[in-house]
Amino acid sequence: MSSQDPGVGVEPSRDEGSAASDGPANAAIDVDGLELVYSDGTAAVQGVDMTVPEGEFFGFLGPNGAGKTTTIKVFATLLSPTAGEVSVNGFDVRSEPRAIRETIGYMAQETSIDPELTAEENVRFACEAYGVPSAERDERVTELLDLVDLADVADKRSEEFSGGMKKRLDAATALVHRPPLVFLDEPTTGLDPKARNRLWEYFRRINDLGTTIFLTTQYLEEADQLCDRLAVILDGEIVADGSPADLKREVGGEVLDVELEADGDASSRAATIAREFEAFADASVTETDEGISVTAETAREHGTDLLVALRDADLTVTGFNIRAPTLDDVFLAITGEELDADESSEADAEGSR
Amino acid sequence: MSGSDGDGAVASADGATAATDETRAATDGRGPVGSGNSFFGDVWVNFKRWNLKAVRNPFVLVVSLVQPIIFLVLFTEVFGTVAGGAVNQGIPGISYETYLVPAIAVQVALAAAITSGVGLVNDIENGMFEKVLVTPMNRTAVFVGKTAAEVFRIAVQIAIIIGLGVALGAEVVSGVVGVVGIVAVGVLFSLWFVAFSNALALLTRDQESTIIGANLLQFPLLFLSSAFLPLGALPGWIQTFARFNPVTYGVDAARSLMVDRDVMTVIDVSWFGGTLDGVAPGVAVLAGLDLLLGGVAVYLLSRASSSDVK
C-alpha cells in the first residue's frame, strides 16, 4: 500500500537504459491494444490498454472467464499475443521473453510446487533455476522460508502441507531472484481467512520494499485492502479503472439493503416498487438473495419512506441497513452481475492449463 | 529482504541486458543462455531435481527392477532346461542364462522408460511444468537434464541386472568392455521408448493412460522378438513381426556383445568381420528410431510449451 514510498528498502532492478519500450520510463507494464485469440477461436482478450507504474500494487478484477489469467500469461511470456504491443520491465514480450523471465516473479493460479521435494528443496531448485549465485543460495533460502513462516517445516516434504502452506511456499519460490515485478494470479483462492491474512501481510511487505505487484483476485475485499489501483475486465475488455475509493465514488450515493420475508415473488415486487419510488430519482435496484438492494443519492434521507411503502404493499421487512458502497456494489454496477466464483462462461480456455 | 539486495538486483538487471540480443534465438529453446546458468548449468539443475525425485520414490525404483528380476529367475529356472536345446541350435554352446541376460537388460530399459512420461504428466499436473517454463532456463536444457537423469537410472539398473545374471551363471564372454557395451546398447534402446512415453504423456495428459498405454506394448514387444527364444524356434508370423520389432535389434546387439560373436538374426552384414557385425546394424536401427520418436516428442513438447494461440 505504500507504493508512494519506494525509497524504504530496495531499489528494484530495472533496465533503465533499455530502448525497447515506447512507454513511460518508469512503467513496469505497458500494454497497447493487446488481443489474444486461442486457436479454437475464443477471443479471450480484445483490445486491452493499460500501464502499471513501478512500485504500484495493481489489482485486476473480473468474473471467471473474463480474460484475467490469459492477460497475466501474456505478461509472463507463457502466451504470445495475437496482436498489440506489450512491454514488461521495458522488454518486449515477443522478442525478449528471456529478459522478462529473469525480471519477473510469477505465481500461477494453481499452486505450483514439487510435492516430492521438501520446502527447502523447492526453494533451492528455484534459486538454481533463476541462477542465484551459489554463494548466496543458503542465505536466500533461509530468508525466504522465514518470510513465509515455513522455517520449521523446511525439511518436510511439501506434499504433507496444508493448502495455505503450499501457497506460501509457492510464493517464496516466485521471489528467489528478487524480481522487481511479481504476478499473483488469485493467490488466496481457497484459503481460510487466517492463511489469507498472512499472505496479505506478506504481499504488503514486499510491496513496501518497492516491488511492483500485479494481482488478480476473486475477492473484492482483498482488492480493496491491498491495491493502490484497480482495473476491471469484462469479456476481454477493460471496463473501469481507478483507485478503490474513486471507483466507489463513481457508484454514487449510498446503499440501502432490505431483507424481506421469503414469499414467492416478494423480491421482484419490492424491486418494482423501489424502481417506481419517486424520492429515488436515479436509483439502481437489484434483487439479492435476501430481498433487494437500492443504490441512490438520497438513500439515507428517504430510506424509511421506502420501507413504509413496502409495508403498505403487504411485504414483510425483516431487516434493513444503510451503508457506503463497497467494491461489490462497484462490481455490480459495472458488470451487472455479482462476482461469483461459480459463474460459468464459454471461455473455458481461461483455465490455467 | 535487505542487506545485499541492491547488489543482487543490479546484477540481474545487467544479466538481463546482456541477454536481450540472444533472446530472439532463445525463444525456440535452442539459443544461448542469458540467465546465471550456462546451458550445462541448466541441464545439471534439472538432472539433480529428477534424480532427487527418483530417490524419493524408492518403491518405483525397486518395482521397475523387480519385475525383470522375476523374469530372469523364473525363466531360467522354469524354461532353462527346455529352452536350452532351442538356444543351442541357434547359438551353440551357451547357457540359457547367458542367452537371457541381454533380453532382461532390454526389459529393464522398457520398464524404466515408462516412468519418464509419468514424470512429465505429474509435472504438468502439479504445475511444475509451467513453473519451469516461466524461469529463464533454456528449455532444451530442461528436458535434456530430465532425460539424462532417467538414462542414468536405466544404466545403473542394467548394470545391476548383468551382475545378477552373472551370479546366476551367465557369462559375459567379452568381459568388462562387453558390460559397458551392453549398458550402452540398453540406454540407446531406452531412448525411443522414453520419447514414446513422453509423447503418450503429452497426448493423454493422464498418468494412468500413460502407464497403461506403455505397459500394453511391453509384453507383445518382448515376446514377439528374439528376446526369449531364437527366432528359428518361433512360428513364422512372429519371425515376420520380429523383423520390425525394435526389441529384436536391441537384444541381438546386446547379445552379440554378451557372447562376443555376431548373433544378429534379422540383418546380415559383414562390414567388420566379427562381433561388431552383430552390434552395428542394431545400433544403427535404434539410433534412427531414437531420432524419429525423439523428433515427435520434441514437436509435441514445444507445442505444449507454447500453448494453442492464434
mmCIF file of C-alpha atoms in Angstrom, chain A residues 123 126-127 132 137-151 168-169 171-178 202 206, chain B residues 1:
data_model
loop_
_atom_site.group_PDB
_atom_site.id
_atom_site.type_symbol
_atom_site.label_atom_id
_atom_site.label_comp_id
_atom_site.label_asym_id
_atom_site.label_seq_id
_atom_site.Cartn_x
_atom_site.Cartn_y
_atom_site.Cartn_z
ATOM 1 C CA VAL A 123 13.121 -23.009 -2.868
ATOM 2 C CA ALA A 126 14.005 -22.143 -7.822
ATOM 3 C CA CYS A 127 17.266 -20.422 -6.775
ATOM 4 C CA VAL A 132 21.012 -17.115 -7.939
ATOM 5 C CA ARG A 137 21.712 -19.513 -2.055
ATOM 6 C CA ASP A 138 21.856 -20.741 1.534
ATOM 7 C CA GLU A 139 21.121 -17.297 2.889
ATOM 8 C CA ARG A 140 18.352 -16.659 0.352
ATOM 9 C CA VAL A 141 16.645 -19.976 1.107
ATOM 10 C CA THR A 142 16.697 -19.335 4.852
ATOM 11 C CA GLU A 143 15.484 -15.775 4.424
ATOM 12 C CA LEU A 144 12.561 -16.734 2.183
ATOM 13 C CA LEU A 145 11.449 -19.667 4.326
ATOM 14 C CA ASP A 146 11.471 -17.295 7.297
ATOM 15 C CA LEU A 147 9.487 -14.723 5.387
ATOM 16 C CA VAL A 148 6.707 -17.205 4.596
ATOM 17 C CA ASP A 149 6.865 -18.863 8.026
ATOM 18 C CA LEU A 150 7.935 -22.259 6.816
ATOM 19 C CA ALA A 151 11.327 -22.431 8.506
ATOM 20 C CA ARG A 168 3.137 -19.663 0.842
ATOM 21 C CA LEU A 169 5.869 -21.984 -0.395
ATOM 22 C CA ALA A 171 5.036 -17.530 -3.216
ATOM 23 C CA ALA A 172 8.545 -17.950 -1.779
ATOM 24 C CA THR A 173 9.758 -19.756 -4.911
ATOM 25 C CA ALA A 174 8.475 -16.898 -7.068
ATOM 26 C CA LEU A 175 10.728 -14.422 -5.241
ATOM 27 C CA VAL A 176 14.125 -16.131 -5.132
ATOM 28 C CA HIS A 177 15.659 -13.800 -7.708
ATOM 29 C CA ARG A 178 14.216 -10.658 -6.061
ATOM 30 C CA TYR A 202 3.469 -10.775 3.185
ATOM 31 C CA ILE A 206 7.329 -6.985 -0.464
ATOM 32 C CA MET B 1 14.800 -8.630 2.331
#
